[in-house]
Amino acid sequence: STLEGFGLPVLEAMASGLPCLLSEACDFREWTSYALSLSHWPIPLRALLGGEKMRERLGQQNRSVAERMSWDRCVEDTVKVYEEAL
């Protein structure tokens, strides 16, 4: 998705232990450090299609990242941004 503001579909995939291939247009790359980026196309797609171990490793890492995400954390991070802006 190039229009998803928070990235819920990506977060859901990560929480399910799936590897993710992200568009350069996405706004949530900072917390998807274990997702592959299209900037190196077609290498990431080849890695996912041809490498079961790579998919498993990325999926496990994604699940770990997703477990640290919560609405409470979202609120805390948003408050921090507002406090810094003030």
PDB file of C-alpha atoms in Angstrom:
ATOM      1  CA  SER A   1       0.000   0.000   0.000  1.00  0.00           C
ATOM      2  CA  THR A   2       1.239   3.477  -0.779  1.00  0.00           C
ATOM      3  CA  LEU A   3      -1.629   5.199   1.025  1.00  0.00           C
ATOM      4  CA  GLU A   4      -1.698   3.423   4.397  1.00  0.00           C
ATOM      5  CA  GLY A   5      -1.053   5.994   7.106  1.00  0.00           C
ATOM      6  CA  PHE A   6      -0.037   3.722   9.974  1.00  0.00           C
ATOM      7  CA  GLY A   7       0.723   0.469   8.228  1.00  0.00           C
ATOM      8  CA  LEU A   8      -1.788  -1.848   9.883  1.00  0.00           C
ATOM      9  CA  PRO A   9      -1.713  -4.403   7.032  1.00  0.00           C
ATOM     10  CA  VAL A  10       2.083  -4.595   7.320  1.00  0.00           C
ATOM     11  CA  LEU A  11       1.916  -4.821  11.107  1.00  0.00           C
ATOM     12  CA  GLU A  12      -0.672  -7.616  10.860  1.00  0.00           C
ATOM     13  CA  ALA A  13       1.559  -9.520   8.443  1.00  0.00           C
ATOM     14  CA  MET A  14       4.544  -9.007  10.742  1.00  0.00           C
ATOM     15  CA  ALA A  15       2.551 -10.184  13.778  1.00  0.00           C
ATOM     16  CA  SER A  16       1.681 -13.321  11.810  1.00  0.00           C
ATOM     17  CA  GLY A  17       5.376 -13.995  11.314  1.00  0.00           C
ATOM     18  CA  LEU A  18       5.422 -13.197   7.612  1.00  0.00           C
ATOM     19  CA  PRO A  19       8.251 -11.506   5.731  1.00  0.00           C
ATOM     20  CA  CYS A  20       7.319  -8.166   4.151  1.00  0.00           C
ATOM     21  CA  LEU A  21       8.409  -6.455   0.976  1.00  0.00           C
ATOM     22  CA  LEU A  22       7.779  -2.714   1.243  1.00  0.00           C
ATOM     23  CA  SER A  23       7.355   0.049  -1.277  1.00  0.00           C
ATOM     24  CA  GLU A  24       9.694   3.016  -1.045  1.00  0.00           C
ATOM     25  CA  ALA A  25       6.527   5.132  -0.743  1.00  0.00           C
ATOM     26  CA  CYS A  26       5.523   3.749   2.655  1.00  0.00           C
ATOM     27  CA  ASP A  27       5.595   5.984   5.731  1.00  0.00           C
ATOM     28  CA  PHE A  28       6.448   3.338   8.311  1.00  0.00           C
ATOM     29  CA  ARG A  29       9.874   2.065   7.296  1.00  0.00           C
ATOM     30  CA  GLU A  30      11.392   3.200  10.603  1.00  0.00           C
ATOM     31  CA  TRP A  31       9.765   0.354  12.556  1.00  0.00           C
ATOM     32  CA  THR A  32       9.971  -2.234   9.833  1.00  0.00           C
ATOM     33  CA  SER A  33      13.725  -2.573   9.878  1.00  0.00           C
ATOM     34  CA  TYR A  34      13.439  -6.263   9.075  1.00  0.00           C
ATOM     35  CA  ALA A  35      11.284  -5.801   5.995  1.00  0.00           C
ATOM     36  CA  LEU A  36      12.900  -5.825   2.599  1.00  0.00           C
ATOM     37  CA  SER A  37      12.745  -2.672   0.524  1.00  0.00           C
ATOM     38  CA  LEU A  38      11.951  -2.359  -3.149  1.00  0.00           C
ATOM     39  CA  SER A  39      14.934  -0.024  -3.500  1.00  0.00           C
ATOM     40  CA  HIS A  40      17.095  -3.048  -4.265  1.00  0.00           C
ATOM     41  CA  TRP A  41      14.607  -4.581  -6.677  1.00  0.00           C
ATOM     42  CA  PRO A  42      14.634  -7.380  -7.822  1.00  0.00           C
ATOM     43  CA  ILE A  43      17.096  -8.791  -5.285  1.00  0.00           C
ATOM     44  CA  PRO A  44      14.658  -8.745  -2.307  1.00  0.00           C
ATOM     45  CA  LEU A  45      11.949 -10.525  -4.267  1.00  0.00           C
ATOM     46  CA  ARG A  46      14.410 -13.188  -5.401  1.00  0.00           C
ATOM     47  CA  ALA A  47      15.581 -13.604  -1.803  1.00  0.00           C
ATOM     48  CA  LEU A  48      12.013 -14.140  -0.605  1.00  0.00           C
ATOM     49  CA  LEU A  49      10.994 -16.426  -3.438  1.00  0.00           C
ATOM     50  CA  GLY A  50      14.102 -18.563  -3.372  1.00  0.00           C
ATOM     51  CA  GLY A  51      15.136 -18.602   0.236  1.00  0.00           C
ATOM     52  CA  GLU A  52      12.989 -20.429   2.767  1.00  0.00           C
ATOM     53  CA  LYS A  53      15.523 -19.730   5.521  1.00  0.00           C
ATOM     54  CA  MET A  54      15.478 -16.018   4.663  1.00  0.00           C
ATOM     55  CA  ARG A  55      11.660 -15.943   4.815  1.00  0.00           C
ATOM     56  CA  GLU A  56      11.666 -17.749   8.155  1.00  0.00           C
ATOM     57  CA  ARG A  57      14.331 -15.451   9.632  1.00  0.00           C
ATOM     58  CA  LEU A  58      12.568 -12.293   8.450  1.00  0.00           C
ATOM     59  CA  GLY A  59       9.217 -13.640   9.652  1.00  0.00           C
ATOM     60  CA  GLN A  60      10.575 -14.355  13.135  1.00  0.00           C
ATOM     61  CA  GLN A  61      12.204 -10.941  13.326  1.00  0.00           C
ATOM     62  CA  ASN A  62       8.995  -9.287  12.126  1.00  0.00           C
ATOM     63  CA  ARG A  63       6.960 -11.046  14.798  1.00  0.00           C
ATOM     64  CA  SER A  64       9.406  -9.785  17.433  1.00  0.00           C
ATOM     65  CA  VAL A  65       9.101  -6.199  16.139  1.00  0.00           C
ATOM     66  CA  ALA A  66       5.288  -6.431  15.965  1.00  0.00           C
ATOM     67  CA  GLU A  67       5.087  -7.674  19.558  1.00  0.00           C
ATOM     68  CA  ARG A  68       6.631  -4.382  20.683  1.00  0.00           C
ATOM     69  CA  MET A  69       3.892  -2.383  18.943  1.00  0.00           C
ATOM     70  CA  SER A  70       0.737  -1.463  20.831  1.00  0.00           C
ATOM     71  CA  TRP A  71      -1.827   1.311  20.943  1.00  0.00           C
ATOM     72  CA  ASP A  72      -0.340   2.349  24.302  1.00  0.00           C
ATOM     73  CA  ARG A  73       3.044   2.769  22.674  1.00  0.00           C
ATOM     74  CA  CYS A  74       1.444   4.666  19.795  1.00  0.00           C
ATOM     75  CA  VAL A  75      -0.112   7.108  22.261  1.00  0.00           C
ATOM     76  CA  GLU A  76       3.150   7.479  24.210  1.00  0.00           C
ATOM     77  CA  ASP A  77       5.150   8.149  21.046  1.00  0.00           C
ATOM     78  CA  THR A  78       2.562  10.649  19.793  1.00  0.00           C
ATOM     79  CA  VAL A  79       2.602  12.516  23.128  1.00  0.00           C
ATOM     80  CA  LYS A  80       6.417  12.680  22.973  1.00  0.00           C
ATOM     81  CA  VAL A  81       6.273  14.251  19.515  1.00  0.00           C
ATOM     82  CA  TYR A  82       3.794  16.889  20.715  1.00  0.00           C
ATOM     83  CA  GLU A  83       5.866  17.597  23.831  1.00  0.00           C
ATOM     84  CA  GLU A  84       8.999  18.043  21.736  1.00  0.00           C
ATOM     85  CA  ALA A  85       7.133  20.342  19.357  1.00  0.00           C
ATOM     86  CA  LEU A  86       5.970  22.551  22.209  1.00  0.00           C
TER      87      LEU A  86
END
